[in-house]
PDB file of C-alpha atoms in Angstrom:
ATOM      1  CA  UNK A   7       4.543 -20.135  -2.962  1.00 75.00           C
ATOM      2  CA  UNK A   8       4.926 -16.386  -1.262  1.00 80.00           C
ATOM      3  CA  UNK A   9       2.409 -14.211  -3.045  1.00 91.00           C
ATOM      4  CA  UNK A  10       1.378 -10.881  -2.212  1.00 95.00           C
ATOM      5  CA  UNK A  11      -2.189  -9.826  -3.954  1.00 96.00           C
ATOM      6  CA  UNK A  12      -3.902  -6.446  -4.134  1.00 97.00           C
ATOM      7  CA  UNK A  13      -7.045  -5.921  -4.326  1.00 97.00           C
ATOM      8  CA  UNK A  14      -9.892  -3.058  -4.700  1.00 98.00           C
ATOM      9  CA  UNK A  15      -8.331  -0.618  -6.854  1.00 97.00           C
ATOM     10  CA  UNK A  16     -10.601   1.014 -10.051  1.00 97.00           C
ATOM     11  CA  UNK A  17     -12.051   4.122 -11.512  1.00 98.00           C
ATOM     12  CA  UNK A  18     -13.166   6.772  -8.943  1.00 98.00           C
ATOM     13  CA  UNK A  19     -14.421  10.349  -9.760  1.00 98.00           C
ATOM     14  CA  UNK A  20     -12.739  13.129  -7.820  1.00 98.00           C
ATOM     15  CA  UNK A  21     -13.507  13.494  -4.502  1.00 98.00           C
ATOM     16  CA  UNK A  22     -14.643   9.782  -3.789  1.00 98.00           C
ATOM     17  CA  UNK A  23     -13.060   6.818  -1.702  1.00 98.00           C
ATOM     18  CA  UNK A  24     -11.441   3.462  -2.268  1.00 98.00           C
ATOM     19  CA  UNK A  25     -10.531   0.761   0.074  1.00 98.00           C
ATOM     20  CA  UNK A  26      -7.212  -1.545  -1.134  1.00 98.00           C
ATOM     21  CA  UNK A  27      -6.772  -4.531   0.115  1.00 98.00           C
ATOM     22  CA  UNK A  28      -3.259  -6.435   0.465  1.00 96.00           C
ATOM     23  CA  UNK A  29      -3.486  -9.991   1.193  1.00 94.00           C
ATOM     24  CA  UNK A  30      -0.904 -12.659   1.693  1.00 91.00           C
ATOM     25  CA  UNK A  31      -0.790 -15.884   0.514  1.00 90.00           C
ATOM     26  CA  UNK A  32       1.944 -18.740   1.187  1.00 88.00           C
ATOM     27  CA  UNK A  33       3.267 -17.510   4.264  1.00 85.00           C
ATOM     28  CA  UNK A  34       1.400 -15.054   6.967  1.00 86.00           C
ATOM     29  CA  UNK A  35       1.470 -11.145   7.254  1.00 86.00           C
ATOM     30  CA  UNK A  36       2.048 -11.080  11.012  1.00 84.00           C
ATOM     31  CA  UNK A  37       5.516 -11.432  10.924  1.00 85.00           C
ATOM     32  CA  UNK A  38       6.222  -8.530   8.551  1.00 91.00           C
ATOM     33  CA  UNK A  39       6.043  -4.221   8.445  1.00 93.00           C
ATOM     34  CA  UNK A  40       3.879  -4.081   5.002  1.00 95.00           C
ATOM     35  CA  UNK A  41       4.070  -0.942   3.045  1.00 96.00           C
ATOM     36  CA  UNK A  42       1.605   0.706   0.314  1.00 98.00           C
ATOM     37  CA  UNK A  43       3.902   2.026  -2.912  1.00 98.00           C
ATOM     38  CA  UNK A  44       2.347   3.404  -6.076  1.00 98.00           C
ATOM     39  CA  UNK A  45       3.561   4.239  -9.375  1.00 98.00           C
ATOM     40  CA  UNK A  46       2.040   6.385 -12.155  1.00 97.00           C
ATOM     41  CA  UNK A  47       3.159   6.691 -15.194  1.00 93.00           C
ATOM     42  CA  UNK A  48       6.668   7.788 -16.637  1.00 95.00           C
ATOM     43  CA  UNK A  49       7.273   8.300 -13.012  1.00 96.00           C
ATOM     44  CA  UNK A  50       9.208   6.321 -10.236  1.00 96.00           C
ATOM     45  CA  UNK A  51       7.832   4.187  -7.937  1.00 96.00           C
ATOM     46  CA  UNK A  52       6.710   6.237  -4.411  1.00 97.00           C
ATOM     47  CA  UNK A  53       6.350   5.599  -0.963  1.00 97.00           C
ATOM     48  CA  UNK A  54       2.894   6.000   0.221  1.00 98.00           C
ATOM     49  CA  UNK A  55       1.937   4.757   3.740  1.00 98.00           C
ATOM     50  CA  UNK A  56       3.915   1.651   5.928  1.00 96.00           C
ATOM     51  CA  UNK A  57       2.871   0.371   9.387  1.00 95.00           C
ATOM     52  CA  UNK A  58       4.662  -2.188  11.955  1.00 92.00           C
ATOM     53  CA  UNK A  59       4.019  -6.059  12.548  1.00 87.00           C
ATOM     54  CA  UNK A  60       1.515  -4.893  15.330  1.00 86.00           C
ATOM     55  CA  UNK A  61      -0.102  -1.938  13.799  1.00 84.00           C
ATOM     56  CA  UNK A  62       2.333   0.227  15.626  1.00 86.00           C
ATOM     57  CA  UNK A  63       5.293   2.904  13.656  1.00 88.00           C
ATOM     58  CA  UNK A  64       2.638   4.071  10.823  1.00 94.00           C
ATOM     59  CA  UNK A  65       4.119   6.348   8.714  1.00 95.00           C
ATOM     60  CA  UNK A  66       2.369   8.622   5.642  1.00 97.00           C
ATOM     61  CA  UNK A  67       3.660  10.391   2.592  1.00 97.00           C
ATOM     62  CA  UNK A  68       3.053  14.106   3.305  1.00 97.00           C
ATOM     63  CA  UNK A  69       0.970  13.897  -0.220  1.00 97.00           C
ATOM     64  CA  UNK A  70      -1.605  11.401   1.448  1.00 98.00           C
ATOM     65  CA  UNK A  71      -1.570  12.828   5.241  1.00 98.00           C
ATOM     66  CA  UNK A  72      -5.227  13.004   5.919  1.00 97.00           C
ATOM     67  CA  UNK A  73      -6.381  11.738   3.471  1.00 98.00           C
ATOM     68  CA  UNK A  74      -5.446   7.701   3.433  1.00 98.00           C
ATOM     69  CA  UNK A  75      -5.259   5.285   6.482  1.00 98.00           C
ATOM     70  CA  UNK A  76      -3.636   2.326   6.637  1.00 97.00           C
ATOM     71  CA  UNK A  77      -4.301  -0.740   9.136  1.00 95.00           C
ATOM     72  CA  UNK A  78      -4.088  -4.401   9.427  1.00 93.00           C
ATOM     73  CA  UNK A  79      -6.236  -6.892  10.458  1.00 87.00           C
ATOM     74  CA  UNK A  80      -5.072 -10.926  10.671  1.00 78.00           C
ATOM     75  CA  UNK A  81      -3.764 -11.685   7.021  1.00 84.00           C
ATOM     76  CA  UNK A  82      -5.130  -8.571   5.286  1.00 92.00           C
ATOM     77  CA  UNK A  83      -3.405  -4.662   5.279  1.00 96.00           C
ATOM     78  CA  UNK A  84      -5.983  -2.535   4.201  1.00 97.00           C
ATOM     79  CA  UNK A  85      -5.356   1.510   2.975  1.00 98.00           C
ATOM     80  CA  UNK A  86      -8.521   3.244   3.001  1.00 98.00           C
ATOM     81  CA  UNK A  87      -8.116   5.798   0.230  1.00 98.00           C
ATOM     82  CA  UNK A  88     -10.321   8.823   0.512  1.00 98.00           C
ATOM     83  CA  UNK A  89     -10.860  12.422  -0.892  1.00 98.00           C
ATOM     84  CA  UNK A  90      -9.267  11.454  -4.259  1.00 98.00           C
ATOM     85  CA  UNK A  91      -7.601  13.578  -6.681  1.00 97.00           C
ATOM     86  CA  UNK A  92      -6.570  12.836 -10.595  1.00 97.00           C
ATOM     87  CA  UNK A  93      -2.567  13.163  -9.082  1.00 97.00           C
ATOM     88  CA  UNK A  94      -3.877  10.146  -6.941  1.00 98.00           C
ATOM     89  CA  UNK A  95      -3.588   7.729 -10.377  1.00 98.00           C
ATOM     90  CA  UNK A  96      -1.115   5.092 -10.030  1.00 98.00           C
ATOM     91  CA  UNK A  97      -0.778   1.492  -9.960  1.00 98.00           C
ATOM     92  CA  UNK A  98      -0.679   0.723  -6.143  1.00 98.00           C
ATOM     93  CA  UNK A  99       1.726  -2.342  -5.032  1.00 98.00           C
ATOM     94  CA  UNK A 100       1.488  -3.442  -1.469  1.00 97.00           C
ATOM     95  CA  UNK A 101       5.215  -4.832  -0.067  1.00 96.00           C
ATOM     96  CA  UNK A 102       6.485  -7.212   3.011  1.00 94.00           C
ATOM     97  CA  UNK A 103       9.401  -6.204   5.054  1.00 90.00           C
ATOM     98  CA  UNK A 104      10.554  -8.703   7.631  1.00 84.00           C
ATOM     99  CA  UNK A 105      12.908  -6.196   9.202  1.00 82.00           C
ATOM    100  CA  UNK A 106      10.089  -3.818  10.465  1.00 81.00           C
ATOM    101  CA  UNK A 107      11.196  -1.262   8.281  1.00 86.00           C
ATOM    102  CA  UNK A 108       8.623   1.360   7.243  1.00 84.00           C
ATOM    103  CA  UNK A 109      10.676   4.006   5.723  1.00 87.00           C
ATOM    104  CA  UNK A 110      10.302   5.207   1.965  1.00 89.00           C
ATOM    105  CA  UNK A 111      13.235   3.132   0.679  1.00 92.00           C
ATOM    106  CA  UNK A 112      11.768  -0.077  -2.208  1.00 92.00           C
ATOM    107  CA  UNK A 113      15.226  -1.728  -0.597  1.00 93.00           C
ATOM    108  CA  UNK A 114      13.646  -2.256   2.836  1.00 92.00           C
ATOM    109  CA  UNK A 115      10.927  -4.737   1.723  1.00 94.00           C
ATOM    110  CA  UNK A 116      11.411  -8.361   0.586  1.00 91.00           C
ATOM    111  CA  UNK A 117       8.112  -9.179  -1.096  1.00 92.00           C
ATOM    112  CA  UNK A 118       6.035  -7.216  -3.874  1.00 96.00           C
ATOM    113  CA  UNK A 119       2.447  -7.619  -4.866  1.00 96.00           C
ATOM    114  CA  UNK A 120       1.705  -7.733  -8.869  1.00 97.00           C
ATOM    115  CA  UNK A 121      -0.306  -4.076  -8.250  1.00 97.00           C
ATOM    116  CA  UNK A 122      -3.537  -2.885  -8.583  1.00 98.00           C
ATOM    117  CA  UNK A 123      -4.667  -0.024 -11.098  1.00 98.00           C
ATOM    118  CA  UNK A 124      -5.964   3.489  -9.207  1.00 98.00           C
ATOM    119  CA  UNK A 125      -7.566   5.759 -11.470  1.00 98.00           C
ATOM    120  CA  UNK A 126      -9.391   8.884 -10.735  1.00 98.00           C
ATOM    121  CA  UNK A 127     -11.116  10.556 -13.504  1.00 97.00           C
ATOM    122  CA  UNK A 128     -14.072  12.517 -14.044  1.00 95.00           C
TER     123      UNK A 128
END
């Protein structure tokens, strides 16, 4: 079975760091571009940070430039989240593209991870 699972998401003042985790399971990461979405709510689903099969092409949402990192390592992508802010909430999803796609676009990736719940609050 192809699962994608998040991981390391919770409740972070402003100002702090979190480090997500997006692991595969049923098939291996290597052969796919993985991309970081979130969604908060009553809003639509947003591109956050993607990067290539071998850690090459990463790409940011102006709204985390500096402040988030993405990398990969073996079977896990990890975004290190840092300098929080309350506009930060949102369920984060992590997604697989085969095609090496890492633009914004939810049509580019095949696989989605169930999501893991961001909140920063005070």
């Amino acid at each position: 079975q192809v699962q994608l699972v998040e991981s390391g998401g919770g409740l972070v003042q402003p100002g702090g760091s979190l480090r997500l985790s997006c692991t595969a399971y049923g098939f291996t990461l290597d052969n796919y571009a993985i991309g970081w979405f979130r969604q908060a709510p009553g809003k639509e689903r947003e591109f956050v940070a993607a990067i290539r099969r071998l850690g090459e092409g990463i790409v940011y949402a102006d709204s985390v430039k500096g402040r988030f990192t993405i990398s990969r390592d073996e079977n896990t992508v990890t975004l290190q989240m840092n300098s929080l802010n309350p506009e930060d909430t949102a369920v984060y999803y992590c997604a697989a593209g085969i095609t090496g796609y890492t633009g914004s676009s939810k049509d580019g990736y095949n696989y989605w991870g169930q999501g893991t719940q961001v909140t920063v609050s005070s």
